[in-house]
CSV table of C-alpha atoms in Angstrom, one decimal:
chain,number,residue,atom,x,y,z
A,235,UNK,CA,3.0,-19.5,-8.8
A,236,UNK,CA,-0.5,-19.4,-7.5
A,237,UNK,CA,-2.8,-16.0,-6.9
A,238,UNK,CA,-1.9,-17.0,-3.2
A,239,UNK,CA,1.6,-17.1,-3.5
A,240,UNK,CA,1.8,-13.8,-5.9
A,241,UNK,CA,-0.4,-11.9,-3.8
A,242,UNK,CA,1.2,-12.9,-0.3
A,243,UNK,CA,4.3,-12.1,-2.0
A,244,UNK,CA,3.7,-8.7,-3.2
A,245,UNK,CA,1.0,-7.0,-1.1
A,246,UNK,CA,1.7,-9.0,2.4
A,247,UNK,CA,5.4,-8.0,2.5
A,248,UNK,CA,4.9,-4.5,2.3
A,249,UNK,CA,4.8,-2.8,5.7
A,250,UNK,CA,1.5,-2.6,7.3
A,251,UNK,CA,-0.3,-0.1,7.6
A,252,UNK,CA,-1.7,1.3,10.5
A,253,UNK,CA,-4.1,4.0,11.6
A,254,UNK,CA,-2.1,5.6,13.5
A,255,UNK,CA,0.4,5.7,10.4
A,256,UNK,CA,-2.1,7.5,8.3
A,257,UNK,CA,-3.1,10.3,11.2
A,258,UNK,CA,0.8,10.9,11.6
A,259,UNK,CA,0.7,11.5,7.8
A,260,UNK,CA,-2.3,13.8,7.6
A,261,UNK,CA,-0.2,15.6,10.1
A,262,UNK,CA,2.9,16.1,8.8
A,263,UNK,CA,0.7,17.6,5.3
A,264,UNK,CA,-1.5,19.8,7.8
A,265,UNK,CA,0.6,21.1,10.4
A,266,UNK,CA,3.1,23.7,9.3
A,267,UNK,CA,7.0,23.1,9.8
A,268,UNK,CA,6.1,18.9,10.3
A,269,UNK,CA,6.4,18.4,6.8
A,270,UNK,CA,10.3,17.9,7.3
A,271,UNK,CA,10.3,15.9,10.4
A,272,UNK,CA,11.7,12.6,10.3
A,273,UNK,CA,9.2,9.6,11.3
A,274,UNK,CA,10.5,9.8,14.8
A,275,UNK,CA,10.3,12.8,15.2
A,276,UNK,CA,6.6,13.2,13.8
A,277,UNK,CA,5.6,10.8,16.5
A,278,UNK,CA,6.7,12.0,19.2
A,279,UNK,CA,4.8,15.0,18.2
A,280,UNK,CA,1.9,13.0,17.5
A,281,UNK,CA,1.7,10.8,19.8
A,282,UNK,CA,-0.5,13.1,22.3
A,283,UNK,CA,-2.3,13.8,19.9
A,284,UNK,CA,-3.3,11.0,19.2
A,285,UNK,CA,-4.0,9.6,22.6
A,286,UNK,CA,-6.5,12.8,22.5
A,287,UNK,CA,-8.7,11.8,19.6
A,288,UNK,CA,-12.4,10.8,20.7
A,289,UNK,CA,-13.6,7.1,19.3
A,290,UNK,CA,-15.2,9.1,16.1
A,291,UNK,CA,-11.7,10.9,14.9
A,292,UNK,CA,-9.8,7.5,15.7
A,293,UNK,CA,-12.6,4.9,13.4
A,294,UNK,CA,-12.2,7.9,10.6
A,295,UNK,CA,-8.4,6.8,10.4
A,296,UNK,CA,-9.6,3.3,10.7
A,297,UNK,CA,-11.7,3.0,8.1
A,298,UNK,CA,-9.3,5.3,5.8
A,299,UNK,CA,-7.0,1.8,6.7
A,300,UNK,CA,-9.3,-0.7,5.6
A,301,UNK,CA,-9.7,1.6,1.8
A,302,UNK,CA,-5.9,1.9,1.7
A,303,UNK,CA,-5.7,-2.3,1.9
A,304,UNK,CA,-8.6,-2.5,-0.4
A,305,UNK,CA,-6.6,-0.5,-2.7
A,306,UNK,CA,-3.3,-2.4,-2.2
A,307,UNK,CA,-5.3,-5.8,-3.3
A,308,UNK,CA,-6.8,-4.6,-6.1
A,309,UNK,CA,-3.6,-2.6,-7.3
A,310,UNK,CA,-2.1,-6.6,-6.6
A,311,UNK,CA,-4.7,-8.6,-8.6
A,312,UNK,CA,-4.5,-6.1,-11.5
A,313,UNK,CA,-0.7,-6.7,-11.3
A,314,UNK,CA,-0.7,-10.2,-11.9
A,315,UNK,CA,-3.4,-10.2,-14.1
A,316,UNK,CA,-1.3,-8.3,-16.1
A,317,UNK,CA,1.5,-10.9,-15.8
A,318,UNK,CA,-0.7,-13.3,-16.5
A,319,UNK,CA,-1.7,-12.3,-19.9
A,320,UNK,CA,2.0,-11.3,-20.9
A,321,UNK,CA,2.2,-14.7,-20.7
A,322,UNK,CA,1.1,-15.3,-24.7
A,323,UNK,CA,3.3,-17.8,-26.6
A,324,UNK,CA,4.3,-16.8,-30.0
A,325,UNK,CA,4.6,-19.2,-32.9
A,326,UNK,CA,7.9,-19.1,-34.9
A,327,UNK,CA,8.3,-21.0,-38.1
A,328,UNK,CA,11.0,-22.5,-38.9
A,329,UNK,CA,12.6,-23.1,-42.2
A,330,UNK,CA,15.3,-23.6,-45.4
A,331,UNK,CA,16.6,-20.7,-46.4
A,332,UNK,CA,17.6,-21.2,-49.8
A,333,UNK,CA,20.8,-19.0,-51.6
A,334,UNK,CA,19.5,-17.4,-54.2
C-alpha cells in the first residue's frame, strides 16, 4: 500500500467537513438548550443564522476548516508512520533440542 492509497483511505473517506458544519457546532456548545438537538434540528435553527453572518464571521469558520484538515493529515501521516515502523521483522532461531 502506498502513502496515497493509505491516506485516501483513511482521511478521504471520512465525511467532509464543512464550515458551515463547524458554526452549527460552535452553536449547539454556545447556545443554551441546543446542546441536545439532533443535527436536523440544529440546522434548521442555524440556518438563518448563518445566512446572517457578514464575509469576516463566515472566513473565521473557513479558515477554522482548512486547520481541522491540516489536522486530519497529519493525525493520518503519523498513523501510518506508525504502521510503518511496526513493521520490524524478528529473527527466530531455529534448532535441536536435545533430551537431556
Amino acid at each position: 500500500t502506498s502513502t496515497r492509497d493509505y491516506l485516501s483511505n483513511t482521511v478521504m473517506s471520512k465525511p467532509k467537513v464543512f464550515s458551515y458544519f463547524l458554526f452549527m457546532q460552535d452553536q449547539r456548545k454556545l447556545v443554551p438548550g441546543w446542546s441536545n438537538k439532533s443535527n436536523n434540528e440544529l440546522q434548521a435553527l442555524c440556518d438563518p443564522l448563518w445566512r446572517r453572518l457578514d464575509r469576516g464571521e463566515k472566513e473565521k469558520y473557513k479558515k477554522l476548516k482548512k486547520v481541522y484538515k491540516e489536522k486530519e493529515r497529519l493525525e493520518a501521516e503519523q498513523r501510518y508512520a506508525a504502521a510503518m515502523q511496526t513493521d520490524i521483522r524478528t529473527k527466530v532461531l531455529v534448532g535441536q533440542v536435545d533430551k537431556p
